[in-house]
Coordinates of C-alpha atoms in Angstrom, one line a residue:
X1 CA -24.5 -48.8 85.8
X2 CA -21.1 -48.0 87.7
X3 CA -18.8 -50.1 85.8
X4 CA -15.8 -51.2 88.5
X5 CA -12.3 -52.5 88.2
X6 CA -10.4 -54.2 91.2
X7 CA -7.5 -56.0 91.5
X8 CA -6.8 -59.3 90.3
X9 CA -6.1 -61.8 92.7
X10 CA -2.9 -64.3 92.3
X11 CA -3.1 -67.5 89.3
X12 CA -1.3 -68.9 87.2
X13 CA -2.0 -66.1 84.6
X14 CA 0.3 -63.3 82.8
X15 CA -1.3 -60.4 84.3
X16 CA -2.0 -61.6 87.7
X17 CA -1.7 -58.7 89.9
X18 CA -2.9 -56.2 87.5
X19 CA -6.3 -54.6 86.9
X20 CA -9.1 -56.1 85.0
X21 CA -13.0 -54.6 84.2
X22 CA -15.1 -57.2 83.3
X23 CA -18.8 -55.2 82.9
X24 CA -20.6 -55.2 86.0
X25 CA -19.0 -58.0 87.4
X26 CA -17.3 -56.5 90.9
X27 CA -16.4 -59.5 92.8
X28 CA -16.0 -63.1 93.7
X29 CA -18.5 -64.5 96.2
X30 CA -18.1 -67.6 98.2
X31 CA -21.7 -69.8 97.6
X32 CA -21.2 -71.3 100.8
X33 CA -19.9 -68.5 103.5
X34 CA -20.2 -65.0 101.4
X35 CA -16.8 -64.3 101.4
X36 CA -15.7 -61.8 98.8
X37 CA -12.6 -61.8 96.8
X38 CA -11.4 -59.6 93.9
X39 CA -11.8 -60.6 90.4
X40 CA -9.1 -63.3 89.0
X41 CA -8.2 -66.6 88.1
X42 CA -9.5 -68.3 91.1
X43 CA -12.5 -71.1 91.8
X44 CA -12.5 -71.9 95.5
X45 CA -12.8 -70.1 99.0
X46 CA -9.6 -69.8 100.8
X47 CA -12.0 -69.5 103.8
X48 CA -14.3 -72.5 103.5
X49 CA -13.1 -74.3 100.3
X50 CA -16.7 -73.3 98.9
X51 CA -17.3 -72.7 95.1
X52 CA -17.2 -69.1 94.0
X53 CA -19.7 -66.9 91.6
X54 CA -19.1 -63.5 89.9
X55 CA -20.9 -61.0 92.1
X56 CA -22.4 -57.9 90.6
X57 CA -23.3 -54.5 90.3
X58 CA -26.4 -54.7 87.8
X59 CA -28.1 -51.6 86.0
X60 CA -31.0 -51.4 88.3
X61 CA -33.7 -48.1 87.9
X62 CA -34.8 -48.3 84.5
X63 CA -36.0 -51.5 83.4
X64 CA -37.7 -49.8 80.2
X65 CA -34.5 -49.1 79.1
X66 CA -32.6 -51.8 79.9
X67 CA -35.0 -53.6 77.8
X68 CA -34.8 -51.7 75.1
X69 CA -30.9 -51.7 75.2
X70 CA -31.1 -55.7 75.5
X71 CA -33.4 -55.8 72.2
X72 CA -31.3 -53.2 70.0
X73 CA -28.2 -55.4 70.6
X74 CA -27.0 -58.3 68.3
X75 CA -28.7 -61.5 67.7
X76 CA -26.3 -63.6 69.9
X77 CA -25.4 -63.5 73.9
X78 CA -23.8 -60.6 73.5
X79 CA -27.0 -58.5 73.8
X80 CA -26.9 -59.4 77.6
X81 CA -23.7 -57.9 78.2
X82 CA -25.0 -55.3 80.3
X83 CA -25.7 -58.3 82.9
X84 CA -22.4 -60.5 82.2
X85 CA -18.9 -60.9 83.2
X86 CA -17.7 -59.1 79.8
X87 CA -15.8 -56.1 78.8
X88 CA -17.9 -53.1 77.3
X89 CA -16.4 -54.0 73.6
X90 CA -17.2 -57.9 73.6
X91 CA -19.0 -57.4 70.9
X92 CA -16.0 -56.2 68.9
X93 CA -13.8 -58.9 70.0
X94 CA -13.1 -62.0 67.7
X95 CA -15.5 -64.6 69.1
X96 CA -17.8 -67.3 68.1
X97 CA -21.0 -65.3 69.2
X98 CA -23.5 -67.9 70.2
X99 CA -26.5 -67.7 71.7
X100 CA -30.1 -66.6 70.5
X101 CA -31.2 -69.7 69.1
X102 CA -34.6 -71.0 68.8
X103 CA -37.6 -71.3 71.2
X104 CA -39.6 -73.5 69.2
X105 CA -43.3 -73.9 70.2
X106 CA -43.9 -77.7 69.8
X107 CA -47.8 -77.6 69.6
X108 CA -47.5 -81.2 67.7
X109 CA -45.5 -82.7 70.6
X110 CA -47.7 -81.6 72.9
X111 CA -50.5 -82.9 71.5
X112 CA -48.6 -85.9 71.6
X113 CA -48.0 -86.0 75.4
X114 CA -51.6 -84.4 76.5
X115 CA -50.0 -81.2 76.6
X116 CA -52.6 -78.5 77.0
X117 CA -51.0 -75.1 77.8
X118 CA -47.9 -73.7 76.0
X119 CA -44.8 -76.4 75.6
X120 CA -41.5 -75.1 74.0
X121 CA -38.3 -76.3 73.1
X122 CA -35.4 -74.5 73.7
X123 CA -33.2 -75.8 70.8
X124 CA -29.5 -75.0 71.5
X125 CA -28.4 -77.3 68.7
X126 CA -28.2 -74.3 66.3
X127 CA -24.8 -72.9 68.7
X128 CA -21.4 -72.8 66.1
X129 CA -20.7 -76.3 67.5
X130 CA -24.0 -77.4 67.8
X131 CA -24.4 -77.5 71.8
X132 CA -25.3 -74.7 74.5
X133 CA -21.6 -75.5 75.7
X134 CA -20.6 -72.5 73.4
X135 CA -22.3 -70.0 75.7
X136 CA -20.0 -70.5 78.7
X137 CA -17.0 -71.1 76.4
X138 CA -17.7 -67.4 75.0
X139 CA -17.4 -66.3 78.7
X140 CA -14.5 -68.2 79.5
X141 CA -12.6 -67.0 76.4
X142 CA -13.1 -63.0 77.4
X143 CA -11.7 -63.9 81.1
X144 CA -8.8 -65.5 79.6
X145 CA -8.0 -62.8 77.9
X146 CA -8.3 -60.2 80.8
X147 CA -6.2 -62.7 83.1
X148 CA -3.7 -62.7 80.3
X149 CA -3.9 -66.9 79.6
X150 CA -2.4 -68.2 76.6
X151 CA -4.0 -71.3 76.6
X152 CA -7.6 -72.3 77.0
X153 CA -8.3 -75.9 77.8
X154 CA -10.6 -78.0 79.9
X155 CA -11.9 -81.4 81.0
X156 CA -14.8 -82.3 78.5
X157 CA -17.6 -84.7 78.2
X158 CA -17.5 -84.3 74.5
X159 CA -19.4 -80.9 73.9
X160 CA -17.3 -78.6 75.8
X161 CA -14.0 -79.7 74.0
X162 CA -15.8 -78.9 70.8
X163 CA -16.6 -75.7 72.1
X164 CA -13.3 -74.7 73.4
X165 CA -11.5 -75.9 70.4
X166 CA -13.8 -73.6 68.3
X167 CA -13.4 -70.8 70.4
X168 CA -9.8 -71.0 70.7
X169 CA -9.0 -71.0 67.3
X170 CA -11.6 -67.9 66.6
X171 CA -9.6 -66.1 69.3
X172 CA -6.2 -67.1 68.1
X173 CA -5.5 -69.1 71.4
X174 CA -3.6 -72.3 71.8
X175 CA -6.3 -74.9 72.8
X176 CA -5.4 -78.2 74.8
X177 CA -8.6 -80.3 76.0
X178 CA -9.1 -83.6 78.0
X179 CA -11.7 -86.2 77.6
X180 CA -12.5 -89.9 78.6
X181 CA -11.1 -92.4 76.2
X182 CA -14.4 -94.0 75.1
X183 CA -16.6 -90.9 74.0
X184 CA -18.8 -91.1 70.9
X185 CA -16.7 -90.5 67.8
X186 CA -18.5 -88.0 66.3
X187 CA -17.4 -85.9 69.3
X188 CA -14.0 -86.7 69.1
X189 CA -13.7 -86.2 65.3
X190 CA -15.6 -82.0 66.6
X191 CA -13.1 -81.7 69.2
X192 CA -10.2 -82.7 67.4
X193 CA -11.3 -81.0 64.0
X194 CA -10.1 -77.2 65.0
X195 CA -6.5 -77.9 65.3
X196 CA -5.5 -77.8 69.0
X197 CA -4.8 -80.5 71.2
X198 CA -6.8 -83.2 72.4
X199 CA -6.1 -85.5 74.7
X200 CA -8.0 -88.8 75.8
X201 CA -7.3 -90.1 79.1
X202 CA -8.2 -93.8 80.2
X203 CA -11.3 -93.6 82.8
X204 CA -14.4 -91.6 83.2
X205 CA -14.9 -87.9 83.3
X206 CA -14.3 -87.7 86.6
X207 CA -11.1 -88.9 86.2
X208 CA -10.6 -86.9 83.8
X209 CA -11.8 -83.8 85.8
X210 CA -9.3 -85.0 89.1
X211 CA -6.7 -85.3 86.6
X212 CA -6.8 -81.3 85.2
X213 CA -7.3 -80.4 88.6
X214 CA -3.9 -81.6 89.5
X215 CA -2.3 -80.4 85.9
X216 CA -3.7 -76.7 86.9
X217 CA -1.1 -76.6 90.3
X218 CA 2.1 -77.9 88.1
X219 CA 4.4 -75.7 86.4
X220 CA 3.0 -77.4 82.9
X221 CA -0.3 -76.0 83.4
X222 CA 1.0 -72.1 83.9
X223 CA -0.7 -69.8 81.4
X224 CA -3.5 -72.0 80.8
X225 CA -6.8 -70.8 81.4
X226 CA -9.3 -74.2 82.5
X227 CA -12.7 -73.2 81.7
X228 CA -14.6 -75.5 83.9
X229 CA -11.7 -75.0 86.6
X230 CA -9.8 -71.7 87.4
X231 CA -12.1 -69.8 85.0
X232 CA -15.1 -71.7 86.0
X233 CA -16.9 -68.4 88.0
X234 CA -17.1 -66.7 84.5
X235 CA -17.5 -69.5 82.5
X236 CA -20.5 -70.5 84.8
X237 CA -22.4 -67.3 84.1
X238 CA -22.7 -68.0 80.3
X239 CA -25.4 -70.7 81.2
X240 CA -28.1 -67.3 82.2
X241 CA -28.2 -66.4 79.0
X242 CA -30.7 -69.6 78.4
X243 CA -32.9 -67.8 81.2
X244 CA -32.6 -64.4 79.3
X245 CA -33.8 -65.5 76.4
X246 CA -36.2 -67.6 77.1
X247 CA -37.9 -65.1 78.9
X248 CA -37.4 -62.4 76.2
X249 CA -38.8 -65.3 73.1
X250 CA -41.8 -65.2 75.6
X251 CA -42.1 -62.0 75.4
X252 CA -40.4 -60.8 78.7
X253 CA -42.4 -63.2 81.2
X254 CA -41.5 -66.2 82.9
X255 CA -42.3 -69.6 82.1
X256 CA -44.4 -71.6 84.5
X257 CA -42.0 -74.8 84.3
X258 CA -38.7 -75.7 82.8
X259 CA -37.3 -79.1 82.7
X260 CA -33.1 -78.8 82.7
X261 CA -30.6 -81.6 81.9
X262 CA -28.1 -82.4 85.0
X263 CA -24.4 -83.1 84.3
X264 CA -22.2 -80.9 86.5
X265 CA -25.5 -79.2 87.7
X266 CA -24.4 -75.4 86.9
X267 CA -26.2 -75.0 83.9
X268 CA -29.3 -75.7 86.2
X269 CA -28.5 -73.6 88.8
X270 CA -27.1 -70.6 86.4
X271 CA -30.7 -70.5 84.7
X272 CA -32.3 -70.2 88.2
X273 CA -30.0 -67.1 89.0
X274 CA -30.7 -65.3 85.2
X275 CA -34.2 -65.8 86.4
X276 CA -33.8 -64.2 89.6
X277 CA -31.7 -61.7 88.2
X278 CA -34.8 -60.5 85.3
X279 CA -37.3 -60.4 88.5
X280 CA -34.9 -58.2 90.9
X281 CA -34.1 -56.0 87.4
X282 CA -37.9 -55.8 86.9
X283 CA -37.6 -57.0 83.2
X284 CA -40.2 -59.5 84.3
X285 CA -43.2 -60.1 86.4
X286 CA -42.7 -61.7 89.8
X287 CA -44.2 -65.1 89.8
X288 CA -43.8 -68.8 91.1
X289 CA -41.9 -71.0 88.8
X290 CA -40.8 -74.6 88.9
X291 CA -37.5 -75.8 88.2
X292 CA -37.3 -79.5 87.2
X293 CA -33.9 -81.5 86.8
X294 CA -33.3 -84.7 84.7
X295 CA -30.5 -87.4 84.7
X296 CA -30.3 -90.7 82.9
X297 CA -30.8 -93.7 85.0
X298 CA -27.5 -95.0 84.5
X299 CA -25.7 -91.7 86.5
X300 CA -28.4 -89.7 88.4
X301 CA -26.8 -89.1 91.6
X302 CA -28.8 -85.8 91.7
X303 CA -32.1 -87.8 91.0
X304 CA -31.1 -90.4 93.7
X305 CA -30.6 -88.0 96.5
X306 CA -33.5 -86.0 95.6
X307 CA -35.8 -89.3 95.5
X308 CA -34.6 -90.0 99.2
X309 CA -34.5 -86.8 100.5
X310 CA -31.1 -86.3 101.2
X311 CA -29.2 -82.9 101.2
X312 CA -25.5 -84.4 99.8
X313 CA -25.0 -86.0 96.6
X314 CA -23.5 -89.5 97.0
X315 CA -21.2 -90.2 93.5
X316 CA -22.1 -92.9 91.1
X317 CA -19.9 -94.5 88.4
X318 CA -21.2 -93.8 85.1
X319 CA -23.1 -96.1 83.0
X320 CA -25.4 -94.6 80.4
X321 CA -25.4 -93.6 76.5
X322 CA -25.8 -90.0 77.8
X323 CA -22.1 -89.4 78.0
X324 CA -22.7 -85.9 77.9
X325 CA -24.6 -86.1 81.1
X326 CA -22.2 -88.9 82.6
X327 CA -20.5 -87.2 85.7
X328 CA -20.7 -89.3 88.6
X329 CA -19.9 -86.3 91.1
X330 CA -21.9 -83.3 89.8
X331 CA -20.0 -80.4 91.7
X332 CA -23.3 -78.3 91.9
X333 CA -25.5 -81.3 93.1
X334 CA -26.7 -79.6 96.1
X335 CA -27.3 -76.6 94.9
X336 CA -29.4 -78.1 92.1
X337 CA -31.3 -80.4 95.4
X338 CA -31.9 -76.7 96.7
X339 CA -33.3 -74.9 94.1
X340 CA -36.2 -78.0 93.4
X341 CA -37.1 -78.0 96.5
X342 CA -37.3 -74.4 96.6
X343 CA -39.5 -73.9 93.7
X344 CA -41.4 -77.1 93.9
X345 CA -39.9 -78.9 91.3
X346 CA -38.3 -82.3 91.4
X347 CA -35.5 -83.9 90.0
X348 CA -36.3 -87.6 88.3
X349 CA -34.4 -89.6 85.8
X350 CA -35.0 -92.1 82.5
X351 CA -33.3 -95.3 81.2
X352 CA -31.7 -95.5 78.1
X353 CA -34.2 -97.1 75.9
X354 CA -36.7 -94.0 77.1
X355 CA -34.0 -91.6 76.2
X356 CA -34.3 -93.3 72.9
X357 CA -37.8 -93.0 72.4
X358 CA -37.3 -89.4 73.4
X359 CA -35.0 -88.8 70.9
X360 CA -37.4 -90.5 68.1
X361 CA -40.3 -88.5 69.6
X362 CA -39.2 -85.2 69.2
X363 CA -37.7 -86.0 65.9
X364 CA -40.8 -87.2 64.7
X365 CA -43.1 -84.5 65.8
X366 CA -41.4 -81.5 65.3
X367 CA -38.2 -82.3 63.4
X368 CA -35.6 -81.7 65.9
X369 CA -32.6 -84.2 66.4
X370 CA -31.4 -84.1 69.9
X371 CA -28.3 -85.9 70.9
X372 CA -28.7 -88.1 74.1
X373 CA -29.0 -85.5 77.0
X374 CA -32.2 -84.2 74.8
X375 CA -33.3 -87.1 74.9
X376 CA -33.1 -87.7 78.8
X377 CA -34.6 -84.0 79.3
X378 CA -37.6 -84.7 77.1
X379 CA -37.8 -88.5 78.5
X380 CA -38.0 -87.2 82.2
X381 CA -40.6 -84.4 81.0
X382 CA -42.7 -87.3 79.6
X383 CA -42.4 -89.7 82.8
X384 CA -43.0 -86.2 84.9
X385 CA -46.1 -85.5 82.7
X386 CA -47.7 -89.4 82.7
X387 CA -47.0 -89.2 86.9
X388 CA -48.8 -85.8 87.5
X389 CA -46.1 -84.0 88.6
X390 CA -45.8 -81.4 85.6
X391 CA -48.8 -79.4 85.3
X392 CA -49.9 -79.7 81.6
X393 CA -51.7 -76.4 81.3
X394 CA -49.1 -74.6 82.2
X395 CA -46.1 -72.5 80.1
X396 CA -43.6 -75.4 80.1
X397 CA -39.8 -75.0 78.6
X398 CA -37.8 -78.3 77.6
X399 CA -34.3 -77.7 77.0
X400 CA -32.5 -79.4 73.9
X401 CA -28.7 -78.7 74.7
X402 CA -27.1 -80.5 71.8
X403 CA -27.1 -81.9 68.0
X404 CA -28.5 -85.6 67.5
X405 CA -25.7 -86.0 64.6
X406 CA -22.9 -86.1 67.9
X407 CA -24.6 -89.2 69.2
X408 CA -26.3 -91.2 66.0
X409 CA -24.6 -94.4 67.9
X410 CA -27.4 -94.3 70.5
X411 CA -30.0 -94.2 67.6
X412 CA -28.5 -95.9 64.5
X413 CA -29.3 -99.7 65.5
X414 CA -33.0 -99.0 65.6
X415 CA -33.1 -96.5 62.6
X416 CA -32.6 -97.0 58.8
X417 CA -34.4 -97.0 55.4
X418 CA -38.1 -97.9 55.4
X419 CA -37.5 -100.4 52.9
X420 CA -34.9 -101.5 50.6
X421 CA -36.6 -102.1 46.7
X422 CA -35.5 -102.8 43.3
X423 CA -36.0 -99.4 40.9
X424 CA -39.3 -99.8 40.2
X425 CA -43.0 -98.7 40.6
X426 CA -44.2 -102.6 41.1
X427 CA -41.4 -103.0 43.7
X428 CA -42.3 -99.5 45.6
X429 CA -46.1 -101.1 45.2
X430 CA -44.8 -104.3 46.7
X431 CA -43.5 -102.9 49.6
X432 CA -46.8 -100.8 50.5
X433 CA -45.9 -97.6 50.0
X434 CA -48.2 -96.2 47.1

């Protein structure tokens, strides 16, 4: 594999203009016009203002050798370092080392749903801060180091702020993160505990995101790496590791169907990118797969566009208990529509009651306590099965992206003790429990 270094583009980083080496990454490429730019802390094309993503010189020609190299790697995302925009010595640096979370074969849930094929839950609640955001932030930390940033920041619906706080603490960087003022208390505490600055903004996530876009161009933001703004091309690549892990854990084969939650839509688009890379590298057999997107009814701009046959996603004002998915103007929405249609999938939504029911169903059948985003994803999978859209005979993977302990308020009103009794056997029997 040829590892290439290119000149960093200008940006508010201490190393602007210096040479960087990020493994197989060779450039940033515009997803709209294809224009290429040197690796650097930029996120939008100067020609057409389209979003940028990382372009690679990947290690082709020896799939068996690459497979063995991956399998011999650490039990975290760095086993896939040859496919990621990170330096060669990434595993030796202080990082929270997320990934290689459980792929749970959900036989009890399958029986409940009438699924006769393989049903798996990719449970990312086992990451260091209990959400998939640890994957993307780990990538962003390496880019921040390469570009000389001293402060790590983000706009967040909760999980990302916690992941940034933890990763910055581990890396010895300052953190300053921004959240909507009305997040679940569990997520607020987890974001604040790591010692960085946590700023609550009066408004929705989209208001928070707009503020961060202003700050990045202000002298107050000098030396700041915003993981989901000026570091976004590198940050987003972390979601590819979900695709890599799922296929490796399935014995190096593609699933037939995946159900993935949609917030900004980046996770879904990067999982698709990761699957296509595995096919191109010869690590899995090329075969069709379908990707389904899941949204909450109270914030479903992509689902609404899909059902209407539109190519443009019209923003919505969020109103749902699934706050981690409450992005009313999702940046990757149009790309999600393209992928769902190209693969023969769909985008669907469920209401808050269905979200809670799905959280309880997964906990009752498989012992996995999902946060509200996981309830959305399983709720949509259940709805798609009932409507005959998901094929119950195929190998299906449903993503749970976070821990239910962060969103207790969603289930607390309808969840509690079976009975309250006196400490006696008679009382136990009278309650019908004996």
